[in-house]
Structure formats: structure tokens, C-alpha cells
Short mmCIF file of N, CA and C in Angstrom, two decimals:
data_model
loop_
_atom_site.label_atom_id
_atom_site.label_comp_id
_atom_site.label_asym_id
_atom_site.label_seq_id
_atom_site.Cartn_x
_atom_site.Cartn_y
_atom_site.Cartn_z
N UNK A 1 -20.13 -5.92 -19.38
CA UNK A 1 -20.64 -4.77 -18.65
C UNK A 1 -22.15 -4.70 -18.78
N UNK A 2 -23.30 -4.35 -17.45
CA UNK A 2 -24.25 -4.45 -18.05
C UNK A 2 -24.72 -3.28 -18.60
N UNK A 3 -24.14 -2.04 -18.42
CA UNK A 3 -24.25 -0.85 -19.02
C UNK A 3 -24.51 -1.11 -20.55
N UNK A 4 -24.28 -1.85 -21.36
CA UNK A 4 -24.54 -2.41 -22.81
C UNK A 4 -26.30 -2.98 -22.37
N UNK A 5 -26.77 -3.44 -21.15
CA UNK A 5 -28.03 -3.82 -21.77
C UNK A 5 -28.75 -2.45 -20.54
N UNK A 6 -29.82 -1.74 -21.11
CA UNK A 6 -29.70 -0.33 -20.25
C UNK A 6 -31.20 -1.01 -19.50
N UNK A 7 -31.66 -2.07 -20.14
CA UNK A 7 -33.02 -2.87 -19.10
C UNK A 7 -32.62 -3.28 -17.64
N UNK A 8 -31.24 -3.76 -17.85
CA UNK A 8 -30.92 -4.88 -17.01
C UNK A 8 -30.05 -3.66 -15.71
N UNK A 9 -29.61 -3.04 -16.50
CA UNK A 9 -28.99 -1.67 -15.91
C UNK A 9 -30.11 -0.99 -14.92
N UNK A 10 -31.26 -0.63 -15.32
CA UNK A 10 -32.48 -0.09 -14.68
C UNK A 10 -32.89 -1.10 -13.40
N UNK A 11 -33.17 -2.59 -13.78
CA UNK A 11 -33.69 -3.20 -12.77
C UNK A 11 -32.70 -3.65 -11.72
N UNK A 12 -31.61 -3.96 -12.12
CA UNK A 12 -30.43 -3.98 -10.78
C UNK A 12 -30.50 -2.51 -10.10
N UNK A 13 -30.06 -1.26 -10.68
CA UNK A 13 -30.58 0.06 -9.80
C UNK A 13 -31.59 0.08 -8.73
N UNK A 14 -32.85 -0.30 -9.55
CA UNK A 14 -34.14 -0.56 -8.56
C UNK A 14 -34.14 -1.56 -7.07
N UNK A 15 -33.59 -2.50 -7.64
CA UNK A 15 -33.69 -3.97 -6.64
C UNK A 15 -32.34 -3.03 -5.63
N UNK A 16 -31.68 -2.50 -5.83
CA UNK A 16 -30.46 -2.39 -4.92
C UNK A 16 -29.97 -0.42 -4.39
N UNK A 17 -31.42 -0.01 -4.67
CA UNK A 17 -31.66 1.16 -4.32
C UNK A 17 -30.36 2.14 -4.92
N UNK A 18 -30.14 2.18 -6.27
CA UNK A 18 -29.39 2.75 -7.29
C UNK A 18 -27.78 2.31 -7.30
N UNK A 19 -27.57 1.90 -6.33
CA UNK A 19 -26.02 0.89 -5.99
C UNK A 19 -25.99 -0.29 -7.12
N UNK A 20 -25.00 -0.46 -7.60
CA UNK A 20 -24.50 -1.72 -8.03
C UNK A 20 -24.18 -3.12 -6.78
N UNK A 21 -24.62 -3.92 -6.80
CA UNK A 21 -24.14 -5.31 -6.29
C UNK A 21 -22.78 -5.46 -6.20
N UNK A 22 -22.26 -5.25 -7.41
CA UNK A 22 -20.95 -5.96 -8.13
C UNK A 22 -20.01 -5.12 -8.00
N UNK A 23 -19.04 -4.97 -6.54
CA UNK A 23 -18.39 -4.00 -5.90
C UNK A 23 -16.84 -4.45 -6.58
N UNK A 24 -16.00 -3.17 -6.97
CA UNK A 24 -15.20 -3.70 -7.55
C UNK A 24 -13.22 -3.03 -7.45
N UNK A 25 -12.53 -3.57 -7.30
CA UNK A 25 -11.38 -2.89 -7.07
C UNK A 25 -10.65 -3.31 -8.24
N UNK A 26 -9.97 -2.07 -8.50
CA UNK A 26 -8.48 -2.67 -9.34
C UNK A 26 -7.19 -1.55 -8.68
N UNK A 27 -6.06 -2.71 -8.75
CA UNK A 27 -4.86 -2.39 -8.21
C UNK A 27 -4.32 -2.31 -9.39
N UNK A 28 -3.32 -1.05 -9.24
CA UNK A 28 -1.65 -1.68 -10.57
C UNK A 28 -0.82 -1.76 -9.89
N UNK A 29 0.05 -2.50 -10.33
CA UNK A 29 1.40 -2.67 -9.38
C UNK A 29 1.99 -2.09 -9.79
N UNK A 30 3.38 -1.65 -9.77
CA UNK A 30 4.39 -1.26 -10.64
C UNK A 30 5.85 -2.09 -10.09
N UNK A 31 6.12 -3.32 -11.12
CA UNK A 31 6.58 -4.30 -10.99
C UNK A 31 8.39 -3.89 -11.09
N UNK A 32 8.60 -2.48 -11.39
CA UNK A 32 10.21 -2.24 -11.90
C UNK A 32 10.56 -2.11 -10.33
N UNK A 33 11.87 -1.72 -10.64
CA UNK A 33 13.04 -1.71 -9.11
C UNK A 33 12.96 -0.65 -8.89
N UNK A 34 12.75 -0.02 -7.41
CA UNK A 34 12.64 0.81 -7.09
C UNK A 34 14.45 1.12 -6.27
N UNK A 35 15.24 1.62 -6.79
CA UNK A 35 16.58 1.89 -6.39
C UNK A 35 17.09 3.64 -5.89
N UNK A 36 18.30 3.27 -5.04
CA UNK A 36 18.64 4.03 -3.97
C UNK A 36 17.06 4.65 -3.44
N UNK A 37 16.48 4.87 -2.23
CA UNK A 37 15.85 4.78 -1.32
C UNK A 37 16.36 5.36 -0.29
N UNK A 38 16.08 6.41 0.13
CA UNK A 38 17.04 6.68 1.20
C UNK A 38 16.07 6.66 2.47
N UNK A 39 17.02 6.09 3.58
CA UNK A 39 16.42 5.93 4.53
C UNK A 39 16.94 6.94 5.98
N UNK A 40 16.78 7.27 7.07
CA UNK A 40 17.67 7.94 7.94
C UNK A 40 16.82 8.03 9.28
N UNK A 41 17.43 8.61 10.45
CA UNK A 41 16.62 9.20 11.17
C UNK A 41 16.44 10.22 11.18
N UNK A 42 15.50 11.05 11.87
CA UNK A 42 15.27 12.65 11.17
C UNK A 42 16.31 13.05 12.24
N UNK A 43 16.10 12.98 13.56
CA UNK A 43 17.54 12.88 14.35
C UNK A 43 18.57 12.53 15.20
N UNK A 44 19.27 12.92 16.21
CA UNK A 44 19.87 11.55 16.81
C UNK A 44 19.28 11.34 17.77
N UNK A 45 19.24 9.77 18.29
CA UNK A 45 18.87 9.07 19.61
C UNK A 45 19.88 9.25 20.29
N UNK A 46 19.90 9.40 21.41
CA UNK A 46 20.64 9.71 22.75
C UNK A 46 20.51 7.92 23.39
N UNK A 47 21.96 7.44 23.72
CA UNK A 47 22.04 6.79 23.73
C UNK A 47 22.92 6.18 25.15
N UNK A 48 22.54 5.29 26.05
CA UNK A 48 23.89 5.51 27.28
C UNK A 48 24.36 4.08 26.99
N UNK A 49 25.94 4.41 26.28
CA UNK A 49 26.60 3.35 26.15
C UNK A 49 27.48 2.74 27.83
N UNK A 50 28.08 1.79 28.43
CA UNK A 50 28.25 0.74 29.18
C UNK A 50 30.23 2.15 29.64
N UNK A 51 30.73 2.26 28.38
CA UNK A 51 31.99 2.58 28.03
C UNK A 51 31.73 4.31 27.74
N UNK A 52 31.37 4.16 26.71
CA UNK A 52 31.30 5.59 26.43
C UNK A 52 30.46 6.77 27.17
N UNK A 53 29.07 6.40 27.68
CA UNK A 53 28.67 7.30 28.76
C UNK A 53 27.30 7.49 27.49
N UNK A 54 26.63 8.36 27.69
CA UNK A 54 25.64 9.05 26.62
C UNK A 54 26.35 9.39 25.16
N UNK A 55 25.96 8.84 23.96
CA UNK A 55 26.47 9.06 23.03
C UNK A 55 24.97 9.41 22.12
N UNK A 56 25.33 9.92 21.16
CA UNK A 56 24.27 10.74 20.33
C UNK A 56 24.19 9.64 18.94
N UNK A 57 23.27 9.34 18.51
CA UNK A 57 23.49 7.97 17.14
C UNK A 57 22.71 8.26 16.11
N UNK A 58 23.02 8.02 15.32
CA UNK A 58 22.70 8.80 13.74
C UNK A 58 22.76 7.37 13.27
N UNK A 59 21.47 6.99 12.32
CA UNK A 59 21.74 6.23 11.17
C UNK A 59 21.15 6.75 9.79
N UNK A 60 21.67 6.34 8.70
CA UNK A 60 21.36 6.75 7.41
C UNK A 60 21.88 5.87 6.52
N UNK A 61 20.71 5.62 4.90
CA UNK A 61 21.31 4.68 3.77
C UNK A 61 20.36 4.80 3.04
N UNK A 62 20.19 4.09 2.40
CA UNK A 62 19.81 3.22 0.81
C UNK A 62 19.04 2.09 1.19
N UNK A 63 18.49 1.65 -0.04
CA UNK A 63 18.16 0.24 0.00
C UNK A 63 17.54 0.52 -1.43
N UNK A 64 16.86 -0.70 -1.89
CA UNK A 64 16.29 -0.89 -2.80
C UNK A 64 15.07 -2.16 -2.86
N UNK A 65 14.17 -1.83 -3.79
CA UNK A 65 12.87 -2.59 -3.51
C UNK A 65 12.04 -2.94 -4.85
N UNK A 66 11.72 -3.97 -4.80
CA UNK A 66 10.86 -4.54 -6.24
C UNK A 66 10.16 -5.92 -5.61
N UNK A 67 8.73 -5.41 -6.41
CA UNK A 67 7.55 -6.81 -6.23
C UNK A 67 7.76 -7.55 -7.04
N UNK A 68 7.61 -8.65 -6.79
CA UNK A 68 7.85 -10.20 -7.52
C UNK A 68 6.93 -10.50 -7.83
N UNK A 69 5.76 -10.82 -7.10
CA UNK A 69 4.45 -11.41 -7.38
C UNK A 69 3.28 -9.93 -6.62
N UNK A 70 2.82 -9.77 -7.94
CA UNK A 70 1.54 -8.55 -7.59
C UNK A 70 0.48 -9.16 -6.87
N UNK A 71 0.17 -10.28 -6.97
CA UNK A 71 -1.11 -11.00 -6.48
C UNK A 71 -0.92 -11.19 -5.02
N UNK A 72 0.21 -11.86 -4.52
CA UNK A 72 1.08 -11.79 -3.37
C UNK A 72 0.63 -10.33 -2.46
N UNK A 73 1.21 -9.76 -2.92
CA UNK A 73 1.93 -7.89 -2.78
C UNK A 73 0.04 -7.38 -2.31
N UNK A 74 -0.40 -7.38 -3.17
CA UNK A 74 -2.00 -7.18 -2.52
C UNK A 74 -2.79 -7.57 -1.80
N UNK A 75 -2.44 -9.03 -1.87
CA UNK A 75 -3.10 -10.02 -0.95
C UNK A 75 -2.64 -9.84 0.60
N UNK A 76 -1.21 -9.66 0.61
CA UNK A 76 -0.66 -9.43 2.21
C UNK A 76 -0.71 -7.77 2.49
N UNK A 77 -0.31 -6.71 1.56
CA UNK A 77 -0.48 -5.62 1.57
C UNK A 77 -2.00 -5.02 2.01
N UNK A 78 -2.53 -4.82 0.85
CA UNK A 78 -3.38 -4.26 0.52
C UNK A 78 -4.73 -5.19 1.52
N UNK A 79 -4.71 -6.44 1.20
CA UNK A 79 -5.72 -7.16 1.79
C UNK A 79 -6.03 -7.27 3.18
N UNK A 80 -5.15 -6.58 4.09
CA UNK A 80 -4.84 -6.19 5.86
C UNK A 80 -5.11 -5.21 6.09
N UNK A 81 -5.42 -4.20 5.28
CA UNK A 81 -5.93 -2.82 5.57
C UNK A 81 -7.38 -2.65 5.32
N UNK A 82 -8.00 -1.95 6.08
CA UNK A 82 -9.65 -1.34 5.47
C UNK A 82 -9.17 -0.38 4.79
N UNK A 83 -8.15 0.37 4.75
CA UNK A 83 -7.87 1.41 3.48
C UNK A 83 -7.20 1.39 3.43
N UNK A 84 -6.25 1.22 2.08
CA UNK A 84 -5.21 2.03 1.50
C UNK A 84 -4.50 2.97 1.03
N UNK A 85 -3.76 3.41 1.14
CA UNK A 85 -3.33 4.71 0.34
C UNK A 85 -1.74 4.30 -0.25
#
């Protein structure tokens, strides 16, 4: 860190109009299983079946989800967005 040398700290400030150069991100992952998940529609699609005529359709469930590789996971995630949240 150059915050330990407070010279070197001062003249990078100066040269870079009080900004640091050395722009920096950190991600955490959280590598456990993320289980039951529920998924649904909020409500039904109206639907014109061939047989049945207009039918009303509902889906709803589960799933479950876990990162394998964090480096991965950021790189395709995180690395396609100008922001994250």
C-alpha cells in the first residue's frame, strides 16, 4: 500500500489531481448452494390453445443454484456490465 510511504502518497495525489491511478475492484462470491428458489409468474398468460380455445397458464417452482468457478462467474457476469448490483 503506498499509504505506508506518505511522500510517495503526496506526489501520486499531485501528478493525478488527488485521484489514485491504481483503480481497484474486489468481488466476493459466495460459493455455497443456493436451494429451493422459487420461481413463478406473477400472473396468468392467456393463451389460445388449437383444442381448448383461450386457456389461462400459470407456471411455478424451485430450482437451485451454486458457482463453481468465481473467476468464471465475474468474468462473464460481472465483466458485461458497466454496473453491477
Amino acid at each position: 500500500s503506498t499509504a505506508n510511504i506518505p511522500l510517495l502518497v503526496d506526489l501520486i495525489g499531485a501528478a493525478f489531481s488527488g485521484e489514485t491511478p491504481f483503480k481497484t475492484e474486489v468481488y466476493f462470491v459466495n460459493m455455497r448452494e443456493f436451494v429451493d428458489q422459487k420461481w413463478g409468474t406473477p400472473e396468468a398468460i392467456a393463451l389460445r390453445d388449437t383444442d381448448l380455445g383461450m386457456v389461462r397458464l400459470r407456471a411455478f417452482g424451485t430450482f437451485s443454484m451454486q458457482v463453481k468457478d468465481a473467476q468464471l462467474f465475474v468474468n462473464k457476469i460481472v465483466g458485461t456490465q458497466g454496473l453491477y448490483y
